[in-house]
PDB file of C-alpha atoms in Angstrom:
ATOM      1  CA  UNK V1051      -7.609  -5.881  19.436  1.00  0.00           C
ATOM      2  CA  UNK V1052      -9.247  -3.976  16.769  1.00  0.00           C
ATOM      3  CA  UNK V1053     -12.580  -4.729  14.925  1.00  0.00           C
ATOM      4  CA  UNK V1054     -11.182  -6.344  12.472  1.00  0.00           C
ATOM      5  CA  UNK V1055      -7.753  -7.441  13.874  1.00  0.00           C
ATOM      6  CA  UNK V1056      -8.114 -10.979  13.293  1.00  0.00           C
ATOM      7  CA  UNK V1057      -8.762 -10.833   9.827  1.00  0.00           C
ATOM      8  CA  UNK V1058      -6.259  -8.002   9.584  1.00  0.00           C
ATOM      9  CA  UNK V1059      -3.754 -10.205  10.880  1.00  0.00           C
ATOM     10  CA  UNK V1060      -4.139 -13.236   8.201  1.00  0.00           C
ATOM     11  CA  UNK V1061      -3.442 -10.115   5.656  1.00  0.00           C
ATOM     12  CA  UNK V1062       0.276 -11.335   3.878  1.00  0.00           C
ATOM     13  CA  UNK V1063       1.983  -8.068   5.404  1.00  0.00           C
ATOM     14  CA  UNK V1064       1.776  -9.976   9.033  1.00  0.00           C
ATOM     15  CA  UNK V1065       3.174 -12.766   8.126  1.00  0.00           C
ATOM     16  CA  UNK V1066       5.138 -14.406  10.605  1.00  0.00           C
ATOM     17  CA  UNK V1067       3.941 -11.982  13.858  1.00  0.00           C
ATOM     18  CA  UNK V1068       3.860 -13.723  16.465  1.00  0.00           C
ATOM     19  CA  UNK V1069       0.390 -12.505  18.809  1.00  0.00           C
ATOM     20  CA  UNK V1070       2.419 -10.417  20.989  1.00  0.00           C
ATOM     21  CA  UNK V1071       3.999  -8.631  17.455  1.00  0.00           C
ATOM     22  CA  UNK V1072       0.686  -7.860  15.849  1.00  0.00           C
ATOM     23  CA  UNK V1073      -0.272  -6.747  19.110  1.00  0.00           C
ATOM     24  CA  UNK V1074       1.876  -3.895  19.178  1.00  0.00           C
ATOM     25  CA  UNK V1075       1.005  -2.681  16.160  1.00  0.00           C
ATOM     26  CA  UNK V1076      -2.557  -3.635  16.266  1.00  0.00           C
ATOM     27  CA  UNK V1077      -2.655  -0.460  19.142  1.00  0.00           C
ATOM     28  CA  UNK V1078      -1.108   2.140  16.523  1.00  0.00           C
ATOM     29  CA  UNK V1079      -2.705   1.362  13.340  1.00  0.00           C
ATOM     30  CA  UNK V1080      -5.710   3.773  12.640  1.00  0.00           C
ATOM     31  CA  UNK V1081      -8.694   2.734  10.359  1.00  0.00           C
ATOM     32  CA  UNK V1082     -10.294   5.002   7.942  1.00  0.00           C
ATOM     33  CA  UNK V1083     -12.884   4.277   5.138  1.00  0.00           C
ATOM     34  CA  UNK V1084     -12.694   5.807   1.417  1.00  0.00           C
ATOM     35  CA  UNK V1085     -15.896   6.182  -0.550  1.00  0.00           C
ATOM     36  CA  UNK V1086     -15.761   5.560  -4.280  1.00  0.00           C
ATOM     37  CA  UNK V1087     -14.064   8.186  -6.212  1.00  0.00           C
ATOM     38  CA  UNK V1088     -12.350   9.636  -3.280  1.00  0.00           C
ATOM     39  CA  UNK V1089      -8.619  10.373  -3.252  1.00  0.00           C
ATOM     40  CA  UNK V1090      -7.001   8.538  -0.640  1.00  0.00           C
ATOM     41  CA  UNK V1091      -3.733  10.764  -1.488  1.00  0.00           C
ATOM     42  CA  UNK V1092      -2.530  12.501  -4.155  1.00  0.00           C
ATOM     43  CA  UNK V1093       0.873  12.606  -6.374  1.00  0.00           C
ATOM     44  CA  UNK V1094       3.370  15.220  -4.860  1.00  0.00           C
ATOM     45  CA  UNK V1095       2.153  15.131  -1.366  1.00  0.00           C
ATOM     46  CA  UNK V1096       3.917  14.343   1.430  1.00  0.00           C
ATOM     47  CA  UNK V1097       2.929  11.611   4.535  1.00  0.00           C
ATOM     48  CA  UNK V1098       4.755   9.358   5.988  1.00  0.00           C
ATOM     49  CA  UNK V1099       1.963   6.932   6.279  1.00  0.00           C
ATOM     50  CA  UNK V1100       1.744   3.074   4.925  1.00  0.00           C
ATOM     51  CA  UNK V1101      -1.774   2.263   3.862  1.00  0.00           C
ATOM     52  CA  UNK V1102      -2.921  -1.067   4.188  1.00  0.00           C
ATOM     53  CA  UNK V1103      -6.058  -1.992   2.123  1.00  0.00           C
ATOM     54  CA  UNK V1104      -8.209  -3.887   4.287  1.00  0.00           C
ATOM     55  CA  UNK V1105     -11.379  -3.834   2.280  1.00  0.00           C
ATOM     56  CA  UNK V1106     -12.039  -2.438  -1.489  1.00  0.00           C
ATOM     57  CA  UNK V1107     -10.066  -1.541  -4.403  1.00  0.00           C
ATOM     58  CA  UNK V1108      -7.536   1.377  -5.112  1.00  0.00           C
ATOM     59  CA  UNK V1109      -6.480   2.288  -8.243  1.00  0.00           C
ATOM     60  CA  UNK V1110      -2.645   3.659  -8.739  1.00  0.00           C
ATOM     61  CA  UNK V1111      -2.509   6.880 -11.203  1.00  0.00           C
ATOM     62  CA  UNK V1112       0.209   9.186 -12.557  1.00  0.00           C
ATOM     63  CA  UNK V1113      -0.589  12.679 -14.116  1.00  0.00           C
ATOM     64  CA  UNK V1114       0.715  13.162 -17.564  1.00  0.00           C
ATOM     65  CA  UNK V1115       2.574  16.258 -18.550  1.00  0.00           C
ATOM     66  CA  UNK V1116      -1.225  17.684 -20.046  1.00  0.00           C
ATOM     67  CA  UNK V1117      -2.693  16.796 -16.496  1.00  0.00           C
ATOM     68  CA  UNK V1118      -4.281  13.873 -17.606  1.00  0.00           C
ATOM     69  CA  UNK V1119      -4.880  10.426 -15.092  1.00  0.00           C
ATOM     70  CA  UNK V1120      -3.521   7.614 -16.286  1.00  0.00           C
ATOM     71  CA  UNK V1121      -3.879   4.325 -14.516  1.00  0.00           C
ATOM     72  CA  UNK V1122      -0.787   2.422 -13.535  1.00  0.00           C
ATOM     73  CA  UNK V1123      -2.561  -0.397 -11.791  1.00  0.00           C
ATOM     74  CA  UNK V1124      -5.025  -1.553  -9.122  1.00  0.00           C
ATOM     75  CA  UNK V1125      -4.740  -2.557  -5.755  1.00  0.00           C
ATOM     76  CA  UNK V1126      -7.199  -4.669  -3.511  1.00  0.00           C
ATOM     77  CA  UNK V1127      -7.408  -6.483  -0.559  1.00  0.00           C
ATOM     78  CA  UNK V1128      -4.334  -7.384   1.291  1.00  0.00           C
ATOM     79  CA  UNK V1129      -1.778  -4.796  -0.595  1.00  0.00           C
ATOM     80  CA  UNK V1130      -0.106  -1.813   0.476  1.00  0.00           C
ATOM     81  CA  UNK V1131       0.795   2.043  -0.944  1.00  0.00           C
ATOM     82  CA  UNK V1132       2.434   4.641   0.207  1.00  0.00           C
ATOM     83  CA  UNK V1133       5.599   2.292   0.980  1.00  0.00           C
ATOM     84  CA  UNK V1134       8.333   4.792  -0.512  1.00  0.00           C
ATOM     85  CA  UNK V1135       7.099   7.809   0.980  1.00  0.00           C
ATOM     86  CA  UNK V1136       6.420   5.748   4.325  1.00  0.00           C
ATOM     87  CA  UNK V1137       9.943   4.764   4.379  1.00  0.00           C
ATOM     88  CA  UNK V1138      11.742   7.902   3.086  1.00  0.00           C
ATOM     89  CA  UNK V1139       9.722  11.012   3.570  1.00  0.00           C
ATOM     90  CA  UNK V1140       9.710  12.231   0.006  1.00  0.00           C
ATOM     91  CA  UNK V1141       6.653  13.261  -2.171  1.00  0.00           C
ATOM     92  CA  UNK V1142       4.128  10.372  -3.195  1.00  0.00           C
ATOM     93  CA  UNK V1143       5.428   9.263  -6.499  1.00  0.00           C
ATOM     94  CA  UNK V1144       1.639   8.506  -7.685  1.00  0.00           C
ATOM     95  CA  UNK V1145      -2.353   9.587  -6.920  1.00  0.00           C
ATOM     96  CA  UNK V1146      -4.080   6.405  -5.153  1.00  0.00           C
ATOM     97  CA  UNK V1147      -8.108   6.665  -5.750  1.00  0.00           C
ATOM     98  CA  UNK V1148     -10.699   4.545  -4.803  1.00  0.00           C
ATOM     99  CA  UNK V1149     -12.770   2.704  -6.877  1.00  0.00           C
ATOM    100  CA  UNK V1150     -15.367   1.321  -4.811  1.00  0.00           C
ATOM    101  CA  UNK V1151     -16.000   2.077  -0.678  1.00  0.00           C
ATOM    102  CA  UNK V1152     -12.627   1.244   0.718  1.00  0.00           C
ATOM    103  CA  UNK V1153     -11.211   0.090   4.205  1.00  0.00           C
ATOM    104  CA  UNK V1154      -7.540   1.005   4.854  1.00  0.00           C
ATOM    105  CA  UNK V1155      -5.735   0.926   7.681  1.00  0.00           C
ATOM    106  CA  UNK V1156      -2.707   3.258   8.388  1.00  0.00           C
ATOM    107  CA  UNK V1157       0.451   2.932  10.060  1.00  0.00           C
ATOM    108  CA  UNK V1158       2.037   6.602  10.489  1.00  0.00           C
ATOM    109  CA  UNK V1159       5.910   6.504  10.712  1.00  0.00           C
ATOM    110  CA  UNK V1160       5.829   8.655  13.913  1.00  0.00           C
ATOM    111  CA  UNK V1161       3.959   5.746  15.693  1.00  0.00           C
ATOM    112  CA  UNK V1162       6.236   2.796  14.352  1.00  0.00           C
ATOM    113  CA  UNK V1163       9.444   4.823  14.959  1.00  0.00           C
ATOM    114  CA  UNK V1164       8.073   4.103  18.969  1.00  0.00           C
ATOM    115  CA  UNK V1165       7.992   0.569  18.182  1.00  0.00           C
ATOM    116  CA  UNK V1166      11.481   0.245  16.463  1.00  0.00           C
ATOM    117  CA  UNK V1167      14.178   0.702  18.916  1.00  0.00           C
ATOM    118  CA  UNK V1168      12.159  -1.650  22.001  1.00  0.00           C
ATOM    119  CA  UNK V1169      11.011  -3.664  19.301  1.00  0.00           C
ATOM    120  CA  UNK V1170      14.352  -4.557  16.403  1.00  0.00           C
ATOM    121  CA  UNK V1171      12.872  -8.385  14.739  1.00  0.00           C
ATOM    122  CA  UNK V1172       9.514  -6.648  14.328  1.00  0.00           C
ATOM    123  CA  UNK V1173      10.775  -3.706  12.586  1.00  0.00           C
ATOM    124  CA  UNK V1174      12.623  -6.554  10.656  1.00  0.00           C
ATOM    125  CA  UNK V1175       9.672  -8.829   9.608  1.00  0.00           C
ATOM    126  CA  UNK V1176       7.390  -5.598   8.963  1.00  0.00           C
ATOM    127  CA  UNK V1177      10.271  -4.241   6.852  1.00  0.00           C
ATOM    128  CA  UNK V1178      10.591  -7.897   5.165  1.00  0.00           C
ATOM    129  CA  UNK V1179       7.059  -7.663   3.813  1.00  0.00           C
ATOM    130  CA  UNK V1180       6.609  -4.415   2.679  1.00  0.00           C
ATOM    131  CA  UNK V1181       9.298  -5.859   0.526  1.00  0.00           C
ATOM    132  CA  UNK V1182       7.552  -8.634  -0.328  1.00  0.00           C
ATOM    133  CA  UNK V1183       4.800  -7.067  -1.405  1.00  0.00           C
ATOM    134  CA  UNK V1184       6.757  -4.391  -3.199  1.00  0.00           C
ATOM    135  CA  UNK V1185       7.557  -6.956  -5.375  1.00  0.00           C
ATOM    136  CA  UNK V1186       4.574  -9.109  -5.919  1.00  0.00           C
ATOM    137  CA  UNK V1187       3.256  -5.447  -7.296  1.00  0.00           C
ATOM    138  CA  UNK V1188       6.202  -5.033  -9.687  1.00  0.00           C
ATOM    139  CA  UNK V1189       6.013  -8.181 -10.771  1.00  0.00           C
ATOM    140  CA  UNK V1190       1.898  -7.797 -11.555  1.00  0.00           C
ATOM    141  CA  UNK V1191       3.473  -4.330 -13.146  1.00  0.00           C
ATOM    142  CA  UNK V1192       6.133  -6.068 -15.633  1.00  0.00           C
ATOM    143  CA  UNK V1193       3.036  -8.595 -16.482  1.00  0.00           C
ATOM    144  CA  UNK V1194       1.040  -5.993 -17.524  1.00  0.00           C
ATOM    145  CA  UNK V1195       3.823  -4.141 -19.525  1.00  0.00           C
ATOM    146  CA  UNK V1196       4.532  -6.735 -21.388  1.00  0.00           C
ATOM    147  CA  UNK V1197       1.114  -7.602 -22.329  1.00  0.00           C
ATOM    148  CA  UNK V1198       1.122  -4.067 -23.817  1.00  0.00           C
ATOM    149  CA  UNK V1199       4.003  -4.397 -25.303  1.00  0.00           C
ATOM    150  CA  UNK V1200       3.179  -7.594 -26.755  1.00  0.00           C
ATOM    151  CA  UNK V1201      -0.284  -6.329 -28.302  1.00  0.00           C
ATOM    152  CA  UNK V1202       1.883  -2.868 -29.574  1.00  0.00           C
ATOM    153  CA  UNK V1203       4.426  -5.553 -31.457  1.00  0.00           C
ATOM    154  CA  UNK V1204       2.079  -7.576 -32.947  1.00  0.00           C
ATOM    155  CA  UNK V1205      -0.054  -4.581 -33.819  1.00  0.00           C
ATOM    156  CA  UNK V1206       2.424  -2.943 -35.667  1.00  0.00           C
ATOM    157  CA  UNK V1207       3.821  -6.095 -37.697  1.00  0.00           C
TER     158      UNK V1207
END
């Protein structure tokens, strides 16, 4: 087991592995650390990697049409990026950057397509929580919109 694999597995994304589960995937995922400032990946690039954040804080950005950043939202501890390009090989829809030193862990597609076919109700419960925390971050995301929108109503009454 990793460094870190213990806490790694009380992380939300491995919940419900049994030892034998996290085990597997425990020998594929790679760690890499992120100083502060430093792009983890950008918009428009292509990976088919799911990033973990172990340690630190990420923030989520989007270039406007002048090439400005934006910030979408943050991640910490415990979430996940790179889901939609991890799953279906297109371009990252958004530049993750972190804000402080950062530990992520990655899980490349190549390595978990090894694991799928021996390995079907782990695909499932891995594929079951990227899901669920897919939508915890929406849901953070529609929270936050309509904050703004609430402070753009009442601003403009």
């Amino acid at each position: 087991m990793m460094k870190d694999g213990e806490q790694l597995r009380e992380m939300e994304l491995f919940s419900g592995f049994t030892d034998e589960e996290f085990g597997l995937l425990d020998k594929v995922l790679q760690r890499k650390t992120y100083k502060a400032n430093e792009t983890i990946f950008m918009e428009s690039e292509r990976d088919q990697i799911l990033y973990i954040i172990y340690r630190g804080e990420v923030r989520v950005c989007k270039a406007t049409a002048s090439g400005e950043s934006h910030t979408i939202t943050m991640l910490e501890d415990g979430d996940i990026c790179g889901e939609m390009s991890f799953h279906d090989g297109r371009p990252h829809s958004a530049s993750i950057v972190a804000t402080v030193d950062t530990v992520v862990y990655l899980l490349l597609m190549t390595d978990f397509q090894d694991i799928i076919p021996k390995h079907p109700f782990l695909t499932y419960k891995l594929m079951r929580n990227i899901l669920f925390n897919v939508n915890s971050i929406v849901r953070r995301m529609n929270s936050r919109y309509m904050e703004m929108v609430g402070y753009m109503w009442g601003r403009s009454r």
